[in-house]
Amino acid sequence: MAGSLIVVAGPSGVGKGTLIRRVLEADPNLWLSVSATTRQPRPGEVDGQDYVFLSDADFKKLVESNGLLEWAEFAGNYYGTPALPVLNRISRGTDVLLEIDLQGVRQVRESMASARTVFVAPPSIDALTARLEARGTEDRAAIARRLAAAQSELEAAGEFDCVIVNDDIEVAVGQLLAWIHGDSA
Ligand code: 5GP
């Protein structure tokens, strides 16, 4: 049986990374797609593991050769999902997770109608702002761009099949696993 495509989105700083790491640890049949990006690596990020880090020119080549399932410009950088690894794993029965922005979610909904989408929401905008500032990985201008994107992402939460509020991480992990395995959240 084919695996399913599960798309996770939510504003930058909401804690999607931790949530996804925890569900991957809990479910060995889940595989997280590694995106390509033109953003600079953050300290500790590993090429090929966190992202495939590409130049603008190489990213453009990937777009032109139809190598991406979806792609978008987010806060001044390009991001995209390499198509083949995702399609291969789904056909072999693995459930694949994508962690992408709202523009990407909309493209995947068009191209893969069976995709299931989940939105991870912060308890409040103040909590999100505090998290982005505490993370310290972006300068002030980048934080402002990410908060602006967060506003429009939050307005779109109603488009998703499921919304999980990441207030208590243990609760959120349990809710996401339950939803992935077919319980209604
Ligand atoms: P970050 O720079 O914080 O790693 O990611 C910024 C945003 O880009 C996040 O909202 C993340 O979900 C999104 N993103 C990461 N990879 C992809 C991708 O392959 N496609 C799209 N559309 N967005 C992505």
Coordinates of N, CA and C and ligand atoms in Angstrom, one line a residue:
M1 N 0.8 -1.2 0.0 CA 0.0 0.0 0.0 C 0.9 1.3 0.0
A2 N 0.5 2.3 -0.7 CA 1.3 3.5 -0.8 C 1.2 4.2 0.6
G3 N 2.3 4.9 0.9 CA 2.3 5.7 2.1 C 1.6 7.0 1.9
S4 N 1.3 7.7 3.0 CA 0.6 9.0 2.8 C 1.6 10.2 2.9
L5 N 1.1 11.3 2.4 CA 1.9 12.5 2.4 C 1.3 13.4 3.4
I6 N 2.1 13.8 4.4 CA 1.6 14.6 5.6 C 2.3 15.9 5.6
V7 N 1.6 17.0 5.4 CA 2.2 18.3 5.3 C 2.1 19.1 6.6
V8 N 3.2 19.5 7.1 CA 3.1 20.3 8.4 C 3.6 21.7 8.1
A9 N 2.8 22.7 8.5 CA 3.1 24.1 8.4 C 2.8 24.8 9.6
G10 N 3.2 26.1 9.7 CA 3.0 26.9 10.9 C 4.1 27.9 10.9
P11 N 3.8 29.0 11.6 CA 4.8 30.1 11.6 C 6.2 29.8 12.1
S12 N 7.1 30.5 11.5 CA 8.5 30.3 12.0 C 8.6 30.6 13.5
G13 N 9.3 29.7 14.2 CA 9.4 29.9 15.6 C 8.4 29.2 16.5
V14 N 7.4 28.5 15.8 CA 6.3 27.9 16.5 C 6.8 26.6 17.2
G15 N 7.9 26.0 16.8 CA 8.4 24.8 17.4 C 8.1 23.6 16.6
K16 N 7.9 23.8 15.2 CA 7.6 22.6 14.4 C 8.8 21.6 14.4
G17 N 10.0 22.2 14.4 CA 11.2 21.3 14.3 C 11.2 20.3 15.5
T18 N 11.0 20.8 16.7 CA 11.0 19.9 17.9 C 9.9 18.9 17.8
L19 N 8.7 19.4 17.4 CA 7.5 18.5 17.3 C 7.8 17.4 16.3
I20 N 8.3 17.8 15.2 CA 8.6 16.8 14.1 C 9.6 15.8 14.5
R21 N 10.7 16.3 15.2 CA 11.7 15.4 15.7 C 11.1 14.3 16.6
R22 N 10.2 14.8 17.5 CA 9.6 13.9 18.4 C 8.7 12.8 17.8
V23 N 7.9 13.2 16.7 CA 7.1 12.2 16.1 C 7.9 11.3 15.2
L24 N 9.0 11.7 14.7 CA 9.9 10.8 13.9 C 10.5 9.8 14.8
E25 N 10.9 10.2 16.0 CA 11.4 9.2 17.0 C 10.4 8.2 17.4
A26 N 9.1 8.6 17.5 CA 8.1 7.7 17.9 C 7.5 6.8 16.9
D27 N 7.7 7.1 15.6 CA 7.1 6.3 14.5 C 8.1 6.1 13.4
P28 N 8.7 4.9 13.4 CA 9.8 4.5 12.5 C 9.3 4.4 11.0
N29 N 8.0 4.4 10.8 CA 7.6 4.4 9.4 C 7.4 5.8 8.8
L30 N 7.8 6.8 9.6 CA 7.7 8.2 9.0 C 9.1 8.7 8.5
W31 N 9.1 9.3 7.4 CA 10.3 9.9 6.9 C 10.1 11.4 6.6
L32 N 11.1 12.2 7.0 CA 11.0 13.7 6.8 C 11.8 14.0 5.6
S33 N 11.1 14.7 4.6 CA 11.8 15.1 3.4 C 12.8 16.2 3.8
V34 N 13.9 16.2 3.1 CA 15.0 17.2 3.3 C 14.8 18.2 2.2
S35 N 14.5 19.5 2.5 CA 14.3 20.5 1.5 C 15.6 21.1 1.0
A36 N 15.5 21.7 -0.2 CA 16.6 22.5 -0.7 C 16.3 24.0 -0.4
T37 N 17.4 24.7 -0.1 CA 17.2 26.1 0.2 C 18.4 27.0 -0.2
T38 N 18.1 28.2 -0.4 CA 19.2 29.2 -0.7 C 19.6 29.9 0.5
R39 N 18.9 29.7 1.7 CA 19.3 30.3 2.9 C 20.7 29.9 3.4
Q40 N 21.4 30.7 4.1 CA 22.6 30.4 4.7 C 22.4 29.3 5.8
P41 N 23.3 28.4 6.0 CA 23.2 27.4 7.1 C 23.3 28.2 8.4
R42 N 22.5 27.7 9.4 CA 22.6 28.3 10.8 C 23.7 27.4 11.4
P43 N 24.3 28.0 12.5 CA 25.3 27.2 13.2 C 24.8 25.8 13.6
G44 N 25.5 24.8 13.3 CA 25.1 23.4 13.6 C 24.3 22.7 12.6
E45 N 23.8 23.5 11.6 CA 23.0 22.8 10.5 C 24.0 22.1 9.6
V46 N 23.5 20.9 9.2 CA 24.4 20.0 8.3 C 23.8 19.9 6.9
D47 N 24.7 20.2 5.9 CA 24.2 20.1 4.5 C 23.8 18.6 4.2
G48 N 22.6 18.5 3.6 CA 22.1 17.2 3.3 C 21.3 16.5 4.4
Q49 N 21.3 17.1 5.5 CA 20.6 16.5 6.7 C 19.5 17.5 7.1
D50 N 19.9 18.7 7.4 CA 18.9 19.7 7.8 C 18.2 20.3 6.5
Y51 N 19.1 20.6 5.6 CA 18.6 21.1 4.2 C 19.7 20.7 3.3
V52 N 19.4 20.8 2.0 CA 20.4 20.8 0.9 C 20.6 22.3 0.6
F53 N 21.8 22.8 1.0 CA 22.0 24.3 0.8 C 22.6 24.5 -0.6
L54 N 21.8 25.4 -1.4 CA 22.2 25.6 -2.8 C 22.4 27.1 -3.0
S55 N 23.1 27.3 -4.1 CA 23.2 28.7 -4.6 C 21.9 29.1 -5.3
D56 N 21.7 30.4 -5.5 CA 20.5 30.8 -6.3 C 20.5 30.1 -7.7
A57 N 21.7 30.0 -8.3 CA 21.7 29.4 -9.7 C 21.3 28.0 -9.7
D58 N 21.9 27.2 -8.7 CA 21.6 25.8 -8.6 C 20.1 25.5 -8.3
F59 N 19.5 26.4 -7.4 CA 18.1 26.3 -7.1 C 17.3 26.5 -8.3
K60 N 17.7 27.5 -9.1 CA 16.9 27.8 -10.3 C 16.9 26.6 -11.3
K61 N 18.1 26.0 -11.4 CA 18.2 24.8 -12.3 C 17.2 23.7 -11.9
L62 N 17.1 23.5 -10.6 CA 16.3 22.5 -10.0 C 14.8 22.8 -10.4
V63 N 14.4 24.1 -10.3 CA 13.1 24.5 -10.6 C 12.8 24.3 -12.1
E64 N 13.8 24.7 -12.9 CA 13.6 24.6 -14.4 C 13.6 23.1 -14.9
S65 N 14.2 22.2 -14.1 CA 14.2 20.8 -14.6 C 13.0 20.1 -13.9
N66 N 12.1 20.8 -13.3 CA 10.9 20.2 -12.7 C 11.3 19.2 -11.6
G67 N 12.4 19.5 -10.9 CA 12.9 18.6 -9.9 C 12.2 18.8 -8.5
L68 N 11.3 19.9 -8.4 CA 10.7 20.2 -7.1 C 9.2 19.9 -7.1
L69 N 8.8 19.3 -6.1 CA 7.3 19.0 -5.9 C 6.6 20.4 -5.7
E70 N 7.2 21.3 -5.0 CA 6.7 22.6 -4.8 C 7.9 23.5 -4.4
W71 N 7.8 24.8 -4.5 CA 8.8 25.7 -4.0 C 8.2 27.0 -3.8
A72 N 8.9 27.8 -3.0 CA 8.4 29.2 -2.6 C 9.6 30.0 -2.2
E73 N 9.3 31.4 -2.3 CA 10.3 32.3 -1.7 C 9.7 32.6 -0.3
F74 N 10.5 32.5 0.7 CA 10.1 32.8 2.1 C 11.1 33.7 2.8
A75 N 10.6 34.9 3.2 CA 11.5 35.8 4.0 C 12.8 36.0 3.3
G76 N 12.8 36.2 2.0 CA 14.0 36.5 1.2 C 14.9 35.4 0.7
N77 N 14.5 34.1 1.0 CA 15.2 33.0 0.5 C 14.3 32.0 -0.2
Y78 N 14.9 31.1 -1.1 CA 14.1 30.1 -1.8 C 14.1 28.8 -1.0
Y79 N 13.0 28.1 -1.0 CA 12.9 26.8 -0.4 C 12.1 25.9 -1.3
G80 N 12.5 24.6 -1.4 CA 11.7 23.7 -2.2 C 11.9 22.2 -1.8
T81 N 10.9 21.4 -2.2 CA 10.9 20.0 -1.8 C 11.3 19.1 -3.0
P82 N 12.5 18.5 -3.0 CA 12.9 17.6 -4.1 C 11.9 16.5 -4.3
A83 N 11.4 16.4 -5.5 CA 10.2 15.5 -5.8 C 10.6 14.0 -5.7
L84 N 11.7 13.6 -6.3 CA 11.9 12.1 -6.4 C 11.9 11.3 -5.1
P85 N 12.7 11.8 -4.1 CA 12.8 11.1 -2.9 C 11.4 10.9 -2.2
V86 N 10.6 11.9 -2.3 CA 9.3 11.9 -1.7 C 8.4 10.9 -2.4
L87 N 8.4 11.0 -3.8 CA 7.5 10.1 -4.5 C 7.9 8.6 -4.4
N88 N 9.3 8.4 -4.4 CA 9.8 7.0 -4.3 C 9.4 6.4 -2.9
R89 N 9.5 7.2 -1.9 CA 9.2 6.6 -0.6 C 7.7 6.4 -0.4
I90 N 6.9 7.3 -0.9 CA 5.4 7.1 -0.8 C 5.0 5.8 -1.6
S91 N 5.6 5.6 -2.8 CA 5.3 4.4 -3.5 C 5.7 3.1 -2.8
R92 N 6.8 3.2 -2.0 CA 7.2 2.0 -1.3 C 6.5 1.9 0.1
G93 N 5.5 2.7 0.4 CA 4.7 2.5 1.6 C 5.1 3.3 2.8
T94 N 6.1 4.2 2.6 CA 6.5 5.0 3.8 C 5.7 6.2 3.8
D95 N 5.3 6.7 5.1 CA 4.6 7.9 5.2 C 5.6 9.0 5.2
V96 N 5.4 10.0 4.4 CA 6.4 11.1 4.3 C 5.8 12.4 4.9
L97 N 6.7 13.1 5.6 CA 6.3 14.4 6.2 C 7.0 15.5 5.4
L98 N 6.3 16.5 5.1 CA 6.9 17.7 4.6 C 6.7 18.8 5.6
E99 N 7.8 19.6 5.8 CA 7.7 20.8 6.7 C 7.9 22.0 5.9
I100 N 6.8 22.6 5.4 CA 7.0 23.7 4.4 C 6.1 24.9 4.7
D101 N 6.2 26.0 4.0 CA 5.5 27.2 4.3 C 4.1 27.1 3.6
L102 N 3.3 28.1 3.9 CA 1.9 28.1 3.4 C 1.8 28.1 1.9
Q103 N 2.7 28.8 1.2 CA 2.6 28.8 -0.3 C 2.9 27.4 -0.8
G104 N 3.8 26.7 -0.2 CA 4.1 25.3 -0.6 C 2.9 24.4 -0.3
V105 N 2.3 24.6 0.8 CA 1.1 23.8 1.2 C 0.1 23.9 0.1
R106 N -0.2 25.1 -0.4 CA -1.2 25.3 -1.4 C -0.8 24.7 -2.7
Q107 N 0.4 24.6 -3.0 CA 0.8 23.9 -4.3 C 0.7 22.4 -4.1
V108 N 1.0 21.9 -3.0 CA 0.9 20.4 -2.8 C -0.6 20.0 -2.8
R109 N -1.4 20.9 -2.2 CA -2.9 20.5 -2.3 C -3.4 20.4 -3.7
E110 N -2.8 21.3 -4.6 CA -3.2 21.2 -6.0 C -2.7 20.0 -6.7
S111 N -1.4 19.7 -6.4 CA -0.8 18.6 -7.2 C -1.0 17.2 -6.6
M112 N -1.3 17.1 -5.3 CA -1.4 15.8 -4.6 C -2.7 15.9 -3.7
A113 N -3.8 15.6 -4.3 CA -5.1 15.8 -3.6 C -5.2 14.9 -2.3
S114 N -4.4 13.8 -2.3 CA -4.5 13.0 -1.1 C -3.7 13.4 0.1
A115 N -2.9 14.5 -0.1 CA -2.1 15.0 1.0 C -3.0 15.4 2.2
R116 N -2.5 15.2 3.4 CA -3.2 15.6 4.6 C -2.4 16.7 5.2
T117 N -3.1 17.8 5.6 CA -2.3 19.0 6.1 C -2.6 19.3 7.5
V118 N -1.6 19.7 8.2 CA -1.7 20.1 9.7 C -1.0 21.4 9.9
F119 N -1.7 22.2 10.7 CA -1.1 23.6 11.0 C -0.7 23.6 12.5
V120 N 0.5 24.0 12.7 CA 1.0 24.1 14.1 C 0.9 25.6 14.5
A121 N 0.1 25.9 15.5 CA -0.2 27.3 15.9 C 0.5 27.6 17.2
P122 N 0.9 28.9 17.4 CA 1.5 29.3 18.7 C 0.3 29.6 19.6
P123 N 0.5 29.5 21.0 CA -0.5 29.9 21.9 C -1.0 31.4 21.7
S124 N 0.0 32.2 21.3 CA -0.3 33.6 21.0 C 0.8 34.2 20.2
I125 N 0.6 35.4 19.6 CA 1.6 36.1 18.8 C 2.7 36.5 19.7
D126 N 2.4 36.9 20.9 CA 3.4 37.3 21.9 C 4.4 36.2 22.2
A127 N 3.8 35.0 22.4 CA 4.6 33.8 22.6 C 5.5 33.5 21.5
L128 N 5.0 33.7 20.2 CA 5.8 33.5 19.0 C 7.0 34.5 18.9
T129 N 6.7 35.7 19.2 CA 7.7 36.8 19.1 C 8.8 36.5 20.1
A130 N 8.4 36.1 21.3 CA 9.4 35.8 22.4 C 10.2 34.6 22.0
R131 N 9.7 33.6 21.4 CA 10.4 32.4 21.0 C 11.4 32.8 19.9
L132 N 11.0 33.6 18.9 CA 11.9 34.0 17.8 C 13.1 34.8 18.3
E133 N 12.8 35.7 19.3 CA 13.8 36.5 19.8 C 14.8 35.7 20.7
A134 N 14.2 34.8 21.5 CA 15.1 33.9 22.4 C 16.0 33.0 21.5
R135 N 15.5 32.5 20.4 CA 16.2 31.6 19.6 C 17.5 32.2 19.1
G136 N 17.5 33.5 18.8 CA 18.7 34.3 18.5 C 19.4 33.9 17.2
T137 N 18.6 33.2 16.3 CA 19.3 32.8 15.0 C 19.0 33.8 13.9
E138 N 18.2 34.8 14.1 CA 17.9 35.8 13.1 C 18.1 37.2 13.6
D139 N 18.6 38.1 12.7 CA 18.7 39.4 13.2 C 17.3 40.1 13.2
R140 N 17.3 41.4 13.7 CA 16.0 42.0 13.9 C 15.2 42.1 12.6
A141 N 15.8 42.4 11.5 CA 15.1 42.5 10.2 C 14.5 41.2 9.8
A142 N 15.2 40.1 10.0 CA 14.8 38.8 9.6 C 13.6 38.4 10.6
I143 N 13.7 38.7 11.8 CA 12.6 38.4 12.8 C 11.3 39.2 12.3
A144 N 11.5 40.4 11.9 CA 10.3 41.2 11.5 C 9.7 40.6 10.3
R145 N 10.5 40.1 9.3 CA 10.0 39.5 8.1 C 9.2 38.2 8.5
R146 N 9.8 37.4 9.4 CA 9.2 36.2 9.8 C 7.8 36.4 10.6
L147 N 7.8 37.5 11.4 CA 6.5 37.8 12.1 C 5.5 38.3 11.1
A148 N 5.9 39.0 10.1 CA 4.9 39.5 9.1 C 4.3 38.2 8.4
A149 N 5.2 37.3 8.0 CA 4.7 36.1 7.4 C 3.8 35.3 8.3
A150 N 4.2 35.3 9.6 CA 3.4 34.6 10.6 C 1.9 35.0 10.6
Q151 N 1.7 36.4 10.5 CA 0.4 36.9 10.6 C -0.5 36.3 9.5
S152 N 0.1 36.3 8.2 CA -0.8 35.8 7.2 C -0.9 34.3 7.3
E153 N 0.1 33.6 7.8 CA 0.0 32.1 8.0 C -1.1 31.8 9.0
L154 N -1.2 32.6 10.1 CA -2.2 32.3 11.1 C -3.6 32.5 10.6
E155 N -3.7 33.5 9.7 CA -5.1 33.7 9.1 C -5.5 32.6 8.2
A156 N -4.6 31.7 7.8 CA -4.9 30.6 6.9 C -5.1 29.3 7.6
A157 N -5.0 29.3 8.9 CA -5.1 28.1 9.7 C -6.3 27.3 9.3
G158 N -7.4 28.0 9.0 CA -8.7 27.3 8.7 C -8.7 26.5 7.4
E159 N -7.6 26.6 6.6 CA -7.5 25.8 5.4 C -7.0 24.4 5.6
F160 N -6.5 24.2 6.8 CA -5.8 22.9 7.1 C -6.8 21.9 7.6
D161 N -6.4 20.6 7.4 CA -7.3 19.5 7.9 C -7.3 19.4 9.4
C162 N -6.2 19.9 10.0 CA -6.0 19.8 11.5 C -5.2 20.9 12.0
V163 N -5.6 21.5 13.2 CA -4.8 22.6 13.8 C -4.3 22.1 15.2
I164 N -3.0 22.2 15.5 CA -2.5 21.8 16.8 C -1.9 23.0 17.4
V165 N -2.3 23.4 18.6 CA -1.7 24.5 19.3 C -0.5 24.0 20.1
N166 N 0.7 24.5 19.8 CA 1.9 24.1 20.5 C 2.2 24.9 21.7
D167 N 1.4 24.5 22.8 CA 1.6 25.2 24.1 C 2.4 24.3 24.9
D168 N 1.9 23.1 25.2 CA 2.7 22.1 25.9 C 3.2 21.0 24.9
I169 N 4.5 20.9 24.8 CA 5.1 20.1 23.7 C 4.6 18.6 23.8
E170 N 4.5 18.1 25.1 CA 4.1 16.7 25.2 C 2.7 16.5 24.7
V171 N 1.8 17.4 25.0 CA 0.4 17.3 24.5 C 0.4 17.4 23.0
A172 N 1.2 18.3 22.4 CA 1.2 18.5 21.0 C 1.7 17.3 20.3
V173 N 2.8 16.7 20.8 CA 3.3 15.4 20.2 C 2.3 14.4 20.2
G174 N 1.6 14.2 21.3 CA 0.5 13.2 21.4 C -0.6 13.4 20.3
Q175 N -1.0 14.7 20.2 CA -2.1 15.1 19.3 C -1.6 14.8 17.8
L176 N -0.4 15.2 17.5 CA 0.1 15.0 16.1 C 0.2 13.5 15.8
L177 N 0.7 12.7 16.7 CA 0.8 11.3 16.4 C -0.6 10.7 16.2
A178 N -1.5 11.0 17.1 CA -2.9 10.5 17.0 C -3.5 10.9 15.7
W179 N -3.3 12.1 15.2 CA -3.9 12.5 14.0 C -3.2 11.8 12.8
I180 N -1.9 11.7 12.8 CA -1.2 11.0 11.8 C -1.7 9.5 11.6
H181 N -2.0 8.9 12.8 CA -2.5 7.5 12.8 C -4.0 7.4 12.6
G182 N -4.6 8.5 12.3 CA -6.0 8.5 11.8 C -7.1 8.8 12.8
D183 N -6.7 9.2 14.0 CA -7.7 9.6 14.9 C -8.0 11.1 14.6
S184 N -9.3 11.5 14.8 CA -9.6 12.9 14.5 C -9.1 13.8 15.7
A185 N -8.4 14.9 15.3 CA -7.8 15.8 16.4 C -8.8 16.8 16.8
Ligands
5GP1 P1 13.7 28.2 8.2 O1 14.5 29.2 7.4 O2 13.3 28.7 9.5 O3 14.4 26.8 8.2 O4 12.4 28.0 7.3 C1 11.6 29.0 7.0 C2 10.3 28.6 6.4 O5 10.5 27.9 5.2 C3 9.5 27.7 7.4 O6 8.2 28.1 7.4 C4 9.6 26.3 6.7 O7 8.5 25.5 7.0 C5 9.7 26.7 5.2 N1 10.2 25.7 4.4 C6 11.3 24.8 4.7 N2 11.5 24.0 3.6 C7 10.5 24.3 2.7 C8 10.2 23.8 1.4 O8 10.8 22.8 0.9 N3 9.2 24.4 0.7 C9 8.5 25.4 1.2 N4 7.5 25.9 0.5 N5 8.8 25.9 2.5 C10 9.8 25.4 3.2

